[in-house]
mmCIF file of C-alpha atoms in Angstrom:
data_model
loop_
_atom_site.group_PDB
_atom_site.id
_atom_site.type_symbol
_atom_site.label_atom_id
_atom_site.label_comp_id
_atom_site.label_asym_id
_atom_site.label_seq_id
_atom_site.Cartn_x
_atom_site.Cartn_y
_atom_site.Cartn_z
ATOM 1 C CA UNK R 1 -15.798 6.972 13.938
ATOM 2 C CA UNK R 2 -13.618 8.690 11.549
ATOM 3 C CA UNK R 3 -11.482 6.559 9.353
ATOM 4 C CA UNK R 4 -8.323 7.844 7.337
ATOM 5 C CA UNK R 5 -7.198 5.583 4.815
ATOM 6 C CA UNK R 6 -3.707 5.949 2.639
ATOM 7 C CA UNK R 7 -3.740 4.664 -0.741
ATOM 8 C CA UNK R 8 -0.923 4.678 -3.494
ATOM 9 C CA UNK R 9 -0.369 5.470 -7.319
ATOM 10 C CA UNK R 10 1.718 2.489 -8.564
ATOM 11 C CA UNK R 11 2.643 0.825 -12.358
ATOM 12 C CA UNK R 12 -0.302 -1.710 -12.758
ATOM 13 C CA UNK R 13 0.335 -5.079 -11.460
ATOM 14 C CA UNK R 14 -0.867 -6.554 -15.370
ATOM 15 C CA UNK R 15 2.769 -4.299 -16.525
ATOM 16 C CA UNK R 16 6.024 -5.400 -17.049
ATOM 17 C CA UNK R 17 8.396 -3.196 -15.604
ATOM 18 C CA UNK R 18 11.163 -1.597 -17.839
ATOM 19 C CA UNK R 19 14.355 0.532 -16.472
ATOM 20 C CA UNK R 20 15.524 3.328 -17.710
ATOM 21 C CA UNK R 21 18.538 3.743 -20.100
ATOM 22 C CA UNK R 22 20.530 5.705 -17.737
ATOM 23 C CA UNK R 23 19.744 3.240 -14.660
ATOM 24 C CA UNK R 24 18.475 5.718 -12.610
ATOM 25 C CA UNK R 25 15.288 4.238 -12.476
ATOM 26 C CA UNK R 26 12.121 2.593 -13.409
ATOM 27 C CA UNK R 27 10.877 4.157 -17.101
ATOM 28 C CA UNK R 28 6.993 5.212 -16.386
ATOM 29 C CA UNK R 29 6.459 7.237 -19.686
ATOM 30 C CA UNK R 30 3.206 5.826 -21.565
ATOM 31 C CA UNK R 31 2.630 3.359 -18.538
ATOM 32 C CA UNK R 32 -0.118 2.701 -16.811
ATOM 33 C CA UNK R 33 -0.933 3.290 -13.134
ATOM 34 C CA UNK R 34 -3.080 1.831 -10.637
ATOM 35 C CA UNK R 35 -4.460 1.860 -7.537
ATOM 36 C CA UNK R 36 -1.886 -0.336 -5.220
ATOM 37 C CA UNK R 37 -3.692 -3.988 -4.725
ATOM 38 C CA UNK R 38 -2.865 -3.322 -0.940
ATOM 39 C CA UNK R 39 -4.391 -0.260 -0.923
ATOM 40 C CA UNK R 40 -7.382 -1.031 -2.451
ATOM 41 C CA UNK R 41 -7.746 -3.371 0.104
ATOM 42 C CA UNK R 42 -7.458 -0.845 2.515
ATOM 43 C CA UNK R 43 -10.104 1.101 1.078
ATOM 44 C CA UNK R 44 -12.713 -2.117 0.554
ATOM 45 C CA UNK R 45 -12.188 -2.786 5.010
ATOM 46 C CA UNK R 46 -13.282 0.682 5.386
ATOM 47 C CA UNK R 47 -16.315 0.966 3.423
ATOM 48 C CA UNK R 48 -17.495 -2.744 5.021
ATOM 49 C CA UNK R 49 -16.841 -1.099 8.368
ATOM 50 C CA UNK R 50 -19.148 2.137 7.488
ATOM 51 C CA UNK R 51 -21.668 -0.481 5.756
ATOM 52 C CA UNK R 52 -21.544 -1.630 9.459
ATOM 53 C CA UNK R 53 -22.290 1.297 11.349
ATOM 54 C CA UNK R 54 -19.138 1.331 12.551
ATOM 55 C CA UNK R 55 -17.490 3.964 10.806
ATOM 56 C CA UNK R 56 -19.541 7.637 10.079
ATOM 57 C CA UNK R 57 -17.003 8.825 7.583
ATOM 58 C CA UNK R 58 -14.130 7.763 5.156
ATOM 59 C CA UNK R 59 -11.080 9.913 3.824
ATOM 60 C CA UNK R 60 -8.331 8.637 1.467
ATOM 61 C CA UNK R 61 -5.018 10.307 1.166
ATOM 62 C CA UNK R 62 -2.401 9.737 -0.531
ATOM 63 C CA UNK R 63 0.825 11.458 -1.183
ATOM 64 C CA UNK R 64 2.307 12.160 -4.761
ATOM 65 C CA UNK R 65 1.940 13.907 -8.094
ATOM 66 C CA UNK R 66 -1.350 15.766 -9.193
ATOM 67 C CA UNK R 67 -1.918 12.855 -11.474
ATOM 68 C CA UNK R 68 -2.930 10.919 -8.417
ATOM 69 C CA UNK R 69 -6.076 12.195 -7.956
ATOM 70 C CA UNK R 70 -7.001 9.574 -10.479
ATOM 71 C CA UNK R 71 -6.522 6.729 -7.626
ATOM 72 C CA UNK R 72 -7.979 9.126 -5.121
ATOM 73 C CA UNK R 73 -11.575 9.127 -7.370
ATOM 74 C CA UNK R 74 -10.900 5.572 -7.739
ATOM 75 C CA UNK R 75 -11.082 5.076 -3.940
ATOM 76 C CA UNK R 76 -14.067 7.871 -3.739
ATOM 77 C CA UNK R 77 -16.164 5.557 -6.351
ATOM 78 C CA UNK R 78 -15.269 2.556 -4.079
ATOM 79 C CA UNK R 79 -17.193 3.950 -1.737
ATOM 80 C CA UNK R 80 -15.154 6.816 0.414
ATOM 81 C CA UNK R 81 -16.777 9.860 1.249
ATOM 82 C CA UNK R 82 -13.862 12.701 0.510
ATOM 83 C CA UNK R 83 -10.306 12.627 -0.186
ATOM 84 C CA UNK R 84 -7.346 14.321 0.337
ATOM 85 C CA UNK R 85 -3.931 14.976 -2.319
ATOM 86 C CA UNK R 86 -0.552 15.653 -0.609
ATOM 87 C CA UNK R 87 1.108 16.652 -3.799
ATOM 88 C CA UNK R 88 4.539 15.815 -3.332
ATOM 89 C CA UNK R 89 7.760 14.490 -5.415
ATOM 90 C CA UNK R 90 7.270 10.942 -6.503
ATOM 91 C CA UNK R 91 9.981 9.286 -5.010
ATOM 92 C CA UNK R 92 9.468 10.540 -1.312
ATOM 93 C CA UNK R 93 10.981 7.831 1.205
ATOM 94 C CA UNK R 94 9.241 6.159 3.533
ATOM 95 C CA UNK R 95 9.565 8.679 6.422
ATOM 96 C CA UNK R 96 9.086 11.277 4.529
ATOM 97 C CA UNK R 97 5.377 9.617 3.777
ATOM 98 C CA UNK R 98 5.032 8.596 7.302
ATOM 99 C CA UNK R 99 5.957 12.260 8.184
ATOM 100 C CA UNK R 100 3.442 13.417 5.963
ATOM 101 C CA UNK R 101 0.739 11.530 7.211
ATOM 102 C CA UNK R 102 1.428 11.988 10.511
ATOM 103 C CA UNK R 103 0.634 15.683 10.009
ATOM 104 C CA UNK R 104 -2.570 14.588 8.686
ATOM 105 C CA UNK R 105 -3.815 12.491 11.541
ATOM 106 C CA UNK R 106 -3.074 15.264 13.793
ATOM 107 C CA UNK R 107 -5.290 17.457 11.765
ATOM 108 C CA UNK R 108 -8.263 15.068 10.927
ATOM 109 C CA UNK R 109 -8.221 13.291 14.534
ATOM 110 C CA UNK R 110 -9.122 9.916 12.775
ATOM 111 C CA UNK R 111 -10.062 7.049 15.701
ATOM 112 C CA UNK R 112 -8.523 4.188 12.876
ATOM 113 C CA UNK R 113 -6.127 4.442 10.052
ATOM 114 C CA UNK R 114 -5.794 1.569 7.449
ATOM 115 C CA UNK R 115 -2.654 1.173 4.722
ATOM 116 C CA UNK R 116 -1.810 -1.599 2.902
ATOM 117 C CA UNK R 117 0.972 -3.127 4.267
ATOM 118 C CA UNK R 118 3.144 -2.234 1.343
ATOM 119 C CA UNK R 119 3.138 -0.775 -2.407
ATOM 120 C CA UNK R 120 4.454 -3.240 -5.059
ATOM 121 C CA UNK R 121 6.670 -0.969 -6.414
ATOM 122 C CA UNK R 122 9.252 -0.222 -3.574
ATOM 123 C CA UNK R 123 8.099 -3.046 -1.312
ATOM 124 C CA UNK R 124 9.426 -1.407 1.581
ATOM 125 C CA UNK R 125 6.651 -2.308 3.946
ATOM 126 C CA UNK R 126 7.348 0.540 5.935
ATOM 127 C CA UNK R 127 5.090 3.426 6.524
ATOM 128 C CA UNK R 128 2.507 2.253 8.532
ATOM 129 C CA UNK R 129 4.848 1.141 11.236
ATOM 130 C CA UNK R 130 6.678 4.677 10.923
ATOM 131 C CA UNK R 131 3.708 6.067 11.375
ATOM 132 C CA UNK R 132 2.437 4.465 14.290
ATOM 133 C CA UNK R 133 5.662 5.229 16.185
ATOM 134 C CA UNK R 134 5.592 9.073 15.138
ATOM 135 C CA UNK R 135 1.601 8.819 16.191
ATOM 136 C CA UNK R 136 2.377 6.919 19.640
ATOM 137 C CA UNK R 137 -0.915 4.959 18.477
ATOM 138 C CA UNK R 138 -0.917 1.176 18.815
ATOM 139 C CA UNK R 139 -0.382 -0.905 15.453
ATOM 140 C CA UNK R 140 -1.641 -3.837 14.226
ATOM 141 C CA UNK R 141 0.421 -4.972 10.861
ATOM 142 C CA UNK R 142 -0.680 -7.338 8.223
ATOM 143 C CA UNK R 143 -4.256 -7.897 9.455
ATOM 144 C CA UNK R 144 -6.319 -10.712 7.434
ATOM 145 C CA UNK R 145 -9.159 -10.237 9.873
ATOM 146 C CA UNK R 146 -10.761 -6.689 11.817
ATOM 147 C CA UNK R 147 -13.402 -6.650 15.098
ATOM 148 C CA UNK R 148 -13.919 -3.339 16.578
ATOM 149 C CA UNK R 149 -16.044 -3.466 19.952
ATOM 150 C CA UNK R 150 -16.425 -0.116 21.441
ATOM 151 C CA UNK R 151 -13.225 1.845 22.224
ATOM 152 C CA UNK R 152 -11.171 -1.730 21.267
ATOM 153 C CA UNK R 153 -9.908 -3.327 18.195
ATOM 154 C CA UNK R 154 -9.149 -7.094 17.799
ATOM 155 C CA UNK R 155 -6.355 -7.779 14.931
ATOM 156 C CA UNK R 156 -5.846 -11.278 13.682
ATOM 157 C CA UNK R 157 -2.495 -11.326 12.020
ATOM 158 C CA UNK R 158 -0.551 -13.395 9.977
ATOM 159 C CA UNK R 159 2.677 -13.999 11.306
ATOM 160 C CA UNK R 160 5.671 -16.836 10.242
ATOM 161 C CA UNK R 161 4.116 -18.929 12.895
ATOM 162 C CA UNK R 162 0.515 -18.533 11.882
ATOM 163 C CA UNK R 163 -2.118 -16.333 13.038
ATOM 164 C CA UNK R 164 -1.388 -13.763 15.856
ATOM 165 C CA UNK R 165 -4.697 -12.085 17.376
ATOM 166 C CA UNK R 166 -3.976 -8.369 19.456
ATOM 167 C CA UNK R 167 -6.232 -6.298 21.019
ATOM 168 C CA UNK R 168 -5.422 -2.934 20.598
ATOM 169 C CA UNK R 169 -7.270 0.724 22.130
ATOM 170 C CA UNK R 170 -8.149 3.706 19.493
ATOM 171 C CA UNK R 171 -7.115 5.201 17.660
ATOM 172 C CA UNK R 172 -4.875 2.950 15.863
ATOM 173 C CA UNK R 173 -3.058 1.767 12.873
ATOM 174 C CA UNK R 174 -3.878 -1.183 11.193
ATOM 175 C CA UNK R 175 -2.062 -2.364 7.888
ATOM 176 C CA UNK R 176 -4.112 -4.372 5.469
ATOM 177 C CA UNK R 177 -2.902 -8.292 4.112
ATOM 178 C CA UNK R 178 -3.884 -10.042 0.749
ATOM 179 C CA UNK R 179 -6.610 -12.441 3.182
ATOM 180 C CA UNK R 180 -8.651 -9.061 4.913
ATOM 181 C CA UNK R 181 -10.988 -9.196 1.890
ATOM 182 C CA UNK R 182 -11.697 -9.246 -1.515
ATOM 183 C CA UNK R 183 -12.065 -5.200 -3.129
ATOM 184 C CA UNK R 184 -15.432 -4.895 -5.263
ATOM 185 C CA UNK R 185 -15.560 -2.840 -8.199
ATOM 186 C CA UNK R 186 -16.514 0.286 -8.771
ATOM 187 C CA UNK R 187 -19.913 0.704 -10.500
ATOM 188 C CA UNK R 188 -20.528 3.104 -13.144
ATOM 189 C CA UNK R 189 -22.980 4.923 -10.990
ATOM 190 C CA UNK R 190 -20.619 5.369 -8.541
ATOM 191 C CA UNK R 191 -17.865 6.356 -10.121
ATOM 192 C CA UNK R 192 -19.772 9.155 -11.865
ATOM 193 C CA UNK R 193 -20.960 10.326 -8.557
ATOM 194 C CA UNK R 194 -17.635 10.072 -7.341
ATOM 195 C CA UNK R 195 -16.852 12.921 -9.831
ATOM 196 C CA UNK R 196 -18.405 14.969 -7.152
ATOM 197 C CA UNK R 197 -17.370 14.443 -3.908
ATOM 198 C CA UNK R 198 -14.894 16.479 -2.524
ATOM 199 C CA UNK R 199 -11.246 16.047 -3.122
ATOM 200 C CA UNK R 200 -8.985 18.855 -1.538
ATOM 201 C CA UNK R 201 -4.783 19.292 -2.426
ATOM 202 C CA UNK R 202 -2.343 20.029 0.564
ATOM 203 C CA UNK R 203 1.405 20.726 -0.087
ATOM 204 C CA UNK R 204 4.092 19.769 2.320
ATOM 205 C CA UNK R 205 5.194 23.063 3.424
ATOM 206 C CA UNK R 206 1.417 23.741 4.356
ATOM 207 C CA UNK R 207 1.649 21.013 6.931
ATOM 208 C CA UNK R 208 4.890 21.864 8.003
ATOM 209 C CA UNK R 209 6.834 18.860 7.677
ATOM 210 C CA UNK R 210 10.273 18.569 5.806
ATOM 211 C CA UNK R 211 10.840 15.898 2.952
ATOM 212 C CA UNK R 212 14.090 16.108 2.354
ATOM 213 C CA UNK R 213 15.069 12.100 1.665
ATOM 214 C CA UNK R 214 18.495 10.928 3.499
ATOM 215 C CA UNK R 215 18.807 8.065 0.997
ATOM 216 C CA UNK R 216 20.124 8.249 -2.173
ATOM 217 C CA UNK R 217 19.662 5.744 -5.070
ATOM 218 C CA UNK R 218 22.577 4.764 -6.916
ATOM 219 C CA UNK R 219 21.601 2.615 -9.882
ATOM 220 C CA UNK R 220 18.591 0.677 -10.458
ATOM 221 C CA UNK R 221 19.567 -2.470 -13.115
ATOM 222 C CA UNK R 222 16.482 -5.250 -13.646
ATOM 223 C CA UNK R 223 16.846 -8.752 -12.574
ATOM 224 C CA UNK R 224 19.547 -10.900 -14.402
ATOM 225 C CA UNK R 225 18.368 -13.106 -17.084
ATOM 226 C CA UNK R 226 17.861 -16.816 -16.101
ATOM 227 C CA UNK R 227 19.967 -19.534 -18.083
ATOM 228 C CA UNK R 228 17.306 -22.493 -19.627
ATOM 229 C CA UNK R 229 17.560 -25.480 -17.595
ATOM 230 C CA UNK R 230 18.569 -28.819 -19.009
ATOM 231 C CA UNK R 231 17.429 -32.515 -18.736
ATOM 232 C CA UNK R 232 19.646 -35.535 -16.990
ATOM 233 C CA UNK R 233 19.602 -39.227 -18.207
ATOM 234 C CA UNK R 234 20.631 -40.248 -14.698
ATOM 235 C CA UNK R 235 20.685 -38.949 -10.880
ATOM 236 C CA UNK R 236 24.404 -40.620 -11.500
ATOM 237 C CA UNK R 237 24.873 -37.783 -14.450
ATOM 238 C CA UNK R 238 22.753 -34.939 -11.771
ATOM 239 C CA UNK R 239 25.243 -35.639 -8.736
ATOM 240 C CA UNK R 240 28.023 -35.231 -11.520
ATOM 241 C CA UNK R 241 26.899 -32.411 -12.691
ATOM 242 C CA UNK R 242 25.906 -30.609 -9.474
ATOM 243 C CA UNK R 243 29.292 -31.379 -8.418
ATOM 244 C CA UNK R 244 31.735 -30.597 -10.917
ATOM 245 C CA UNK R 245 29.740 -27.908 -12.707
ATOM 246 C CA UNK R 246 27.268 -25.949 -10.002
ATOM 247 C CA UNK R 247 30.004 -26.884 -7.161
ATOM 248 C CA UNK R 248 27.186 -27.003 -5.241
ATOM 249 C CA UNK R 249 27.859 -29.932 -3.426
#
């Protein structure tokens, strides 16, 4: 079984984000990227289903800038066995990724698909299910636990309400939550034999699809400052307070 598995260049979790001057984004000069902690996750529930038997081969894609071939080794030392660079404008929307990959499933024929269920930097939580619906497979979306027997795929998700188990028939998508697993590290050996493996660089207009994005952002501004808190004496002096100041109540 042939597993595809989409991984994204983000700012590193560990960084505080800083906007631009202009507002017209987030400021990524001298910043540094990472493999999205979804992702990653992703990539660890593929290489413990080949450690299985139950996948034969692993390929990562993912879909930006030529400086993301330095996640795409990342996943390759993690244990995937060649990878794949859609090298494409950084700020692609979501359906223009799901387009993307879509184009690439109908080339590789992969029987499962794994994403994270979203990157921390737009936190759209989107693609996968865009790409199941352009795919026509069947979906299974923030997954904490994986079976596959035969042809069928058992999903436990976590919903609002708990856990939610679906079976689902291959090929399919399934979209990786924080509980799936815990990713390893990649050992030096590894990642120098990852040096090696095979990573190949597709353009958009070689797959055919069009990425022209339909939304526009306007201004990006960071959160607004938080006031300290203070202390009360009394929950007299609170009620006061929450009603003639915070006219909360």
């Amino acid at each position: 079984m042939k597993v595809l598995v989409a991984i994204k260049r983000v700012v590193d979790f560990n960084v505080k984000v800083r906007v631009k001057a202009d507002n017209s984004g987030v400021d990524l000069a001298n910043v540094k990227m990472a493999l999205n902690p979804f992702c990653e996750i992703a990539v660890e529930e593929a290489v413990r289903l080949k450690e299985q038997g139950m996948a034969s081969e692993i390929v990562v894609v993912s879909v930006g800038p030529s400086t993301a071939q330095e996640q795409l080794r990342t996943a390759l030392a993690l244990g995937a066995d060649r990878a794949i660079l859609i090298e494409a404008a950084d700020d692609l929307s979501s359906l223009a990724v799901a387009k993307l990959l879509k184009a690439l499933v109908d080339k590789e024929q992969p029987q499962l698909v794994i994403l994270g269920k979203q990157a921390i930097d737009s936190d759209n939580n989107q693609t996968g299910q865009m790409l199941a619906a352009l795919s026509g497979y069947a979906q299974g979306t923030f997954a904490s636990k994986v079976e596959i027997t035969g042809d069928k795929l058992r999903v436990t998700r976590e919903v609002d309400g708990g856990l939610q188990t679906v079976a689902l028939n291959l090929p399919a998508i399934v979209t990786t939550d924080l509980r799936l697993n815990e990713p390893r590290y990649a050992s030096l050996p590894n990642i120098m034999k990852a040096k090696k493996k095979p990573l190949d660089t597709v353009t958009p207009q070689a797959l055919g699809v069009n990425t022209a994005c339909t939304v526009t952002t306007l201004k990006v501004e960071a959160p607004a400052s938080r006031s300290a808190g203070i202390k009360v004496k009394s929950v007299a002096e609170l009620v006061e307070k929450l009603k003639n100041e915070a006219k909360v109540i």
